[in-house]
CSV table of C-alpha atoms in Angstrom, one decimal:
chain,number,residue,atom,x,y,z
A,1,UNK,CA,0.3,0.0,0.1
A,2,UNK,CA,1.3,3.1,-1.1
A,3,UNK,CA,2.6,5.6,1.9
A,4,UNK,CA,0.2,8.6,1.2
A,5,UNK,CA,-2.5,5.8,2.0
A,6,UNK,CA,-1.3,4.9,5.3
A,7,UNK,CA,-1.1,8.4,6.3
A,8,UNK,CA,-4.3,9.1,5.1
A,9,UNK,CA,-5.9,6.5,7.0
A,10,UNK,CA,-4.6,7.6,10.5
A,11,UNK,CA,-5.1,11.3,9.0
A,12,UNK,CA,-8.7,10.1,9.3
A,13,UNK,CA,-8.7,8.6,12.6
A,14,UNK,CA,-6.6,11.3,14.5
A,15,UNK,CA,-9.5,13.6,12.7
A,16,UNK,CA,-12.2,11.8,14.3
A,17,UNK,CA,-13.5,11.2,10.8
A,18,UNK,CA,-13.4,7.4,11.0
A,19,UNK,CA,-15.1,5.7,14.0
A,20,UNK,CA,-15.6,2.5,15.5
A,21,UNK,CA,-17.3,1.0,17.7
A,22,UNK,CA,-21.6,0.8,16.7
A,23,UNK,CA,-23.8,2.8,14.6
A,24,UNK,CA,-26.9,2.7,12.9
A,25,UNK,CA,-26.4,4.0,9.1
A,26,UNK,CA,-29.3,5.9,7.4
A,27,UNK,CA,-30.0,2.7,5.5
A,28,UNK,CA,-31.3,1.0,8.8
A,29,UNK,CA,-27.4,-1.1,8.7
A,30,UNK,CA,-25.9,-1.7,12.2
A,31,UNK,CA,-22.3,-0.7,11.0
A,32,UNK,CA,-19.0,-1.3,13.3
A,33,UNK,CA,-17.5,2.2,11.8
A,34,UNK,CA,-19.0,5.2,10.5
A,35,UNK,CA,-17.1,8.2,8.5
A,36,UNK,CA,-18.1,11.5,8.7
A,37,UNK,CA,-16.0,14.2,6.4
A,38,UNK,CA,-18.2,16.4,8.0
A,39,UNK,CA,-15.4,16.2,10.8
A,40,UNK,CA,-12.9,17.6,9.0
A,41,UNK,CA,-13.0,21.4,10.1
A,42,UNK,CA,-9.6,22.9,10.6
A,43,UNK,CA,-7.7,24.7,7.9
A,44,UNK,CA,-4.3,22.7,8.1
A,45,UNK,CA,-7.3,19.3,7.9
A,46,UNK,CA,-8.9,20.3,5.1
A,47,UNK,CA,-5.2,21.6,3.5
A,48,UNK,CA,-4.4,18.2,3.9
A,49,UNK,CA,-7.9,16.8,3.1
A,50,UNK,CA,-7.2,18.9,-0.5
A,51,UNK,CA,-3.7,17.3,-0.9
A,52,UNK,CA,-4.5,13.6,-0.3
A,53,UNK,CA,-7.5,13.9,-3.2
A,54,UNK,CA,-5.7,15.7,-5.3
A,55,UNK,CA,-2.8,12.8,-4.9
A,56,UNK,CA,-5.6,10.2,-6.2
A,57,UNK,CA,-6.8,12.2,-8.6
A,58,UNK,CA,-3.2,12.8,-10.1
A,59,UNK,CA,-2.7,9.3,-9.7
A,60,UNK,CA,-5.8,7.5,-10.7
A,61,UNK,CA,-7.3,9.6,-13.2
A,62,UNK,CA,-4.3,12.1,-14.3
A,63,UNK,CA,-4.5,16.0,-15.3
A,64,UNK,CA,-6.5,15.3,-18.5
A,65,UNK,CA,-9.8,16.7,-16.4
A,66,UNK,CA,-10.6,20.7,-16.0
A,67,UNK,CA,-12.9,20.3,-13.2
A,68,UNK,CA,-13.7,19.4,-9.6
A,69,UNK,CA,-17.7,18.5,-9.2
A,70,UNK,CA,-18.9,18.2,-5.8
A,71,UNK,CA,-22.2,18.0,-5.0
A,72,UNK,CA,-23.9,19.8,-2.2
A,73,UNK,CA,-23.2,20.0,0.6
A,74,UNK,CA,-20.3,18.1,1.7
A,75,UNK,CA,-19.1,18.2,-2.3
A,76,UNK,CA,-18.2,21.7,-1.8
A,77,UNK,CA,-15.9,22.0,0.0
A,78,UNK,CA,-13.8,18.9,-0.6
A,79,UNK,CA,-13.5,20.4,-4.4
A,80,UNK,CA,-13.0,23.9,-3.6
A,81,UNK,CA,-10.0,22.4,-1.0
A,82,UNK,CA,-8.6,19.9,-3.8
A,83,UNK,CA,-8.8,22.0,-6.9
A,84,UNK,CA,-6.2,24.4,-4.1
A,85,UNK,CA,-4.2,21.6,-3.8
A,86,UNK,CA,-4.0,20.3,-7.3
A,87,UNK,CA,-2.7,23.7,-8.7
A,88,UNK,CA,-0.2,23.5,-5.2
A,89,UNK,CA,0.8,20.1,-5.7
A,90,UNK,CA,0.9,19.8,-10.2
A,91,UNK,CA,1.0,22.9,-11.2
A,92,UNK,CA,-3.0,22.8,-13.0
A,93,UNK,CA,-5.1,24.7,-12.7
A,94,UNK,CA,-8.9,23.1,-12.5
A,95,UNK,CA,-11.8,24.3,-11.7
A,96,UNK,CA,-14.4,23.9,-9.1
A,97,UNK,CA,-17.6,23.8,-9.1
A,98,UNK,CA,-21.6,22.4,-7.2
A,99,UNK,CA,-24.6,22.0,-7.1
A,100,UNK,CA,-26.8,24.2,-4.7
A,101,UNK,CA,-29.9,22.0,-3.4
A,102,UNK,CA,-32.7,24.4,-4.2
A,103,UNK,CA,-31.9,27.0,-6.7
A,104,UNK,CA,-31.2,30.6,-6.7
A,105,UNK,CA,-33.6,32.9,-8.4
A,106,UNK,CA,-32.2,36.7,-7.7
A,107,UNK,CA,-28.1,38.2,-8.2
A,108,UNK,CA,-25.9,37.4,-10.8
A,109,UNK,CA,-25.2,34.0,-9.8
A,110,UNK,CA,-28.5,32.9,-9.5
A,111,UNK,CA,-29.0,28.9,-11.1
A,112,UNK,CA,-28.9,25.9,-9.2
A,113,UNK,CA,-25.0,25.6,-9.6
A,114,UNK,CA,-22.0,27.3,-7.3
A,115,UNK,CA,-18.2,27.8,-8.5
A,116,UNK,CA,-17.1,27.4,-12.4
A,117,UNK,CA,-20.0,27.4,-15.1
A,118,UNK,CA,-20.0,23.8,-17.0
A,119,UNK,CA,-19.1,24.5,-20.8
A,120,UNK,CA,-19.1,22.2,-24.0
A,121,UNK,CA,-16.2,19.9,-24.1
A,122,UNK,CA,-15.4,20.1,-20.6
A,123,UNK,CA,-14.0,17.3,-18.9
A,124,UNK,CA,-15.3,16.4,-15.1
A,125,UNK,CA,-14.0,14.5,-11.8
A,126,UNK,CA,-17.2,13.8,-9.6
A,127,UNK,CA,-15.8,14.0,-5.6
A,128,UNK,CA,-17.4,12.8,-2.9
A,129,UNK,CA,-16.7,12.4,1.0
A,130,UNK,CA,-17.9,8.5,1.2
A,131,UNK,CA,-20.3,6.7,-1.3
A,132,UNK,CA,-23.1,3.4,0.4
A,133,UNK,CA,-26.2,4.3,-1.8
A,134,UNK,CA,-25.2,5.8,-4.3
A,135,UNK,CA,-28.3,8.1,-3.9
A,136,UNK,CA,-26.5,11.7,-4.4
A,137,UNK,CA,-25.0,10.1,-7.6
A,138,UNK,CA,-28.9,9.4,-9.1
A,139,UNK,CA,-30.0,13.7,-8.5
A,140,UNK,CA,-26.4,15.2,-9.4
A,141,UNK,CA,-25.2,13.0,-12.5
A,142,UNK,CA,-28.9,14.3,-14.5
A,143,UNK,CA,-27.8,17.5,-13.4
A,144,UNK,CA,-24.4,17.8,-14.8
A,145,UNK,CA,-24.9,15.8,-18.0
A,146,UNK,CA,-27.6,18.4,-18.2
A,147,UNK,CA,-26.0,21.5,-17.6
A,148,UNK,CA,-23.5,21.0,-21.0
A,149,UNK,CA,-22.0,18.1,-23.3
A,150,UNK,CA,-19.7,17.2,-20.7
A,151,UNK,CA,-17.8,13.9,-20.4
A,152,UNK,CA,-17.5,12.5,-17.2
A,153,UNK,CA,-14.4,11.0,-16.6
A,154,UNK,CA,-14.9,9.2,-12.9
A,155,UNK,CA,-15.3,9.5,-9.9
A,156,UNK,CA,-13.7,9.5,-6.5
A,157,UNK,CA,-14.8,9.2,-2.9
A,158,UNK,CA,-12.1,8.9,0.9
A,159,UNK,CA,-13.8,5.4,0.7
A,160,UNK,CA,-15.1,2.6,-0.4
A,161,UNK,CA,-16.7,0.9,2.3
A,162,UNK,CA,-17.2,-2.5,0.2
A,163,UNK,CA,-20.4,-3.5,0.7
A,164,UNK,CA,-23.5,-4.3,-1.2
A,165,UNK,CA,-25.5,-1.3,-2.7
A,166,UNK,CA,-28.9,-0.7,-2.7
A,167,UNK,CA,-29.9,-2.5,-5.8
A,168,UNK,CA,-28.5,-6.0,-4.4
A,169,UNK,CA,-24.4,-8.1,-5.0
A,170,UNK,CA,-22.4,-5.0,-5.8
A,171,UNK,CA,-20.9,-2.2,-4.2
A,172,UNK,CA,-22.5,1.3,-4.5
A,173,UNK,CA,-19.2,2.6,-6.6
A,174,UNK,CA,-19.4,-1.1,-8.8
A,175,UNK,CA,-23.0,0.4,-9.3
A,176,UNK,CA,-22.6,3.8,-10.4
A,177,UNK,CA,-20.0,2.5,-13.5
A,178,UNK,CA,-22.1,0.2,-14.9
A,179,UNK,CA,-25.4,2.4,-14.4
A,180,UNK,CA,-23.5,5.8,-15.8
A,181,UNK,CA,-20.6,4.5,-17.6
A,182,UNK,CA,-17.5,6.3,-15.6
A,183,UNK,CA,-14.7,4.7,-13.9
A,184,UNK,CA,-15.1,4.7,-9.5
A,185,UNK,CA,-12.7,5.1,-7.4
A,186,UNK,CA,-11.2,5.8,-3.7
A,187,UNK,CA,-8.4,6.9,-1.9
A,188,UNK,CA,-8.4,4.0,0.2
A,189,UNK,CA,-11.2,0.8,0.7
A,190,UNK,CA,-12.0,-0.2,4.1
A,191,UNK,CA,-9.8,-3.4,3.3
A,192,UNK,CA,-7.3,-1.6,3.6
A,193,UNK,CA,-8.3,0.4,7.0
A,194,UNK,CA,-8.2,-2.8,8.6
A,195,UNK,CA,-4.8,-4.4,7.0
A,196,UNK,CA,-3.1,-0.9,8.2
A,197,UNK,CA,-4.7,-0.6,11.3
A,198,UNK,CA,-5.3,-3.9,13.1
A,199,UNK,CA,-3.2,-4.5,16.2
A,200,UNK,CA,-1.7,-1.2,15.5
A,201,UNK,CA,-1.4,1.5,17.3
A,202,UNK,CA,-3.0,5.1,16.4
A,203,UNK,CA,-3.2,8.1,18.7
A,204,UNK,CA,-1.7,5.7,20.7
A,205,UNK,CA,-4.4,3.2,21.1
A,206,UNK,CA,-5.1,0.2,19.1
A,207,UNK,CA,-8.2,1.4,16.9
A,208,UNK,CA,-9.1,-2.1,15.5
A,209,UNK,CA,-9.0,-5.0,18.1
A,210,UNK,CA,-9.5,-8.5,18.1
A,211,UNK,CA,-12.9,-7.4,19.6
A,212,UNK,CA,-13.7,-4.6,16.4
A,213,UNK,CA,-11.8,-6.7,14.2
A,214,UNK,CA,-14.9,-9.5,14.8
A,215,UNK,CA,-17.2,-7.1,14.4
A,216,UNK,CA,-16.4,-6.3,11.1
A,217,UNK,CA,-15.9,-9.5,9.5
A,218,UNK,CA,-19.3,-10.6,10.9
A,219,UNK,CA,-20.7,-7.5,8.6
A,220,UNK,CA,-18.8,-8.2,5.5
A,221,UNK,CA,-21.2,-11.6,5.9
A,222,UNK,CA,-24.0,-10.0,5.9
A,223,UNK,CA,-22.9,-6.9,4.0
A,224,UNK,CA,-19.6,-6.9,1.4
A,225,UNK,CA,-20.0,-7.3,-1.0
A,226,UNK,CA,-19.5,-11.3,-3.7
């Protein structure tokens, strides 16, 4: 596993973004882990977050794209900090764009988007925190494709939970790839998280001990992808 991925896993734990215990997800599933990108709140955390996304996007998709699109709400700051990081790390200017939950009907910037306008010929990388069901893509992909004649290069999320999406046996990321026809990737997978943290000290404690590991294994027996 690349060094930056190991650092990113520890960064998620340090930032209290990735937690282990007992959590009820929106889907109703009882999960032994939970990720909340809303816990990145400081300047240094957001700077580092953008750098990790930029590195993963550069490694996966290169720099042949024009726009980073972050769905509202959590995708907005992620797309902004990643655009900044991409410029700082690779010297390439990319624009950011996000959608609004409610269309703005006044002022010079009225409409359903924030940031850069999408233009014909734009190559777009979608950017999100985590995708469990793929519901946000159902709302945003038609908006993006309807705004201009663009190509969606791919989607990058923080964490691939590696569990069944709402459609059955495939992961949410696989379902999105099949439904919309663009690549889907994550900075790290849950398998990599477990591999890196199991019985290893992080922040002065063992985050995934035998009990948590057993709970994760049981969870994947029920909800893991084949």
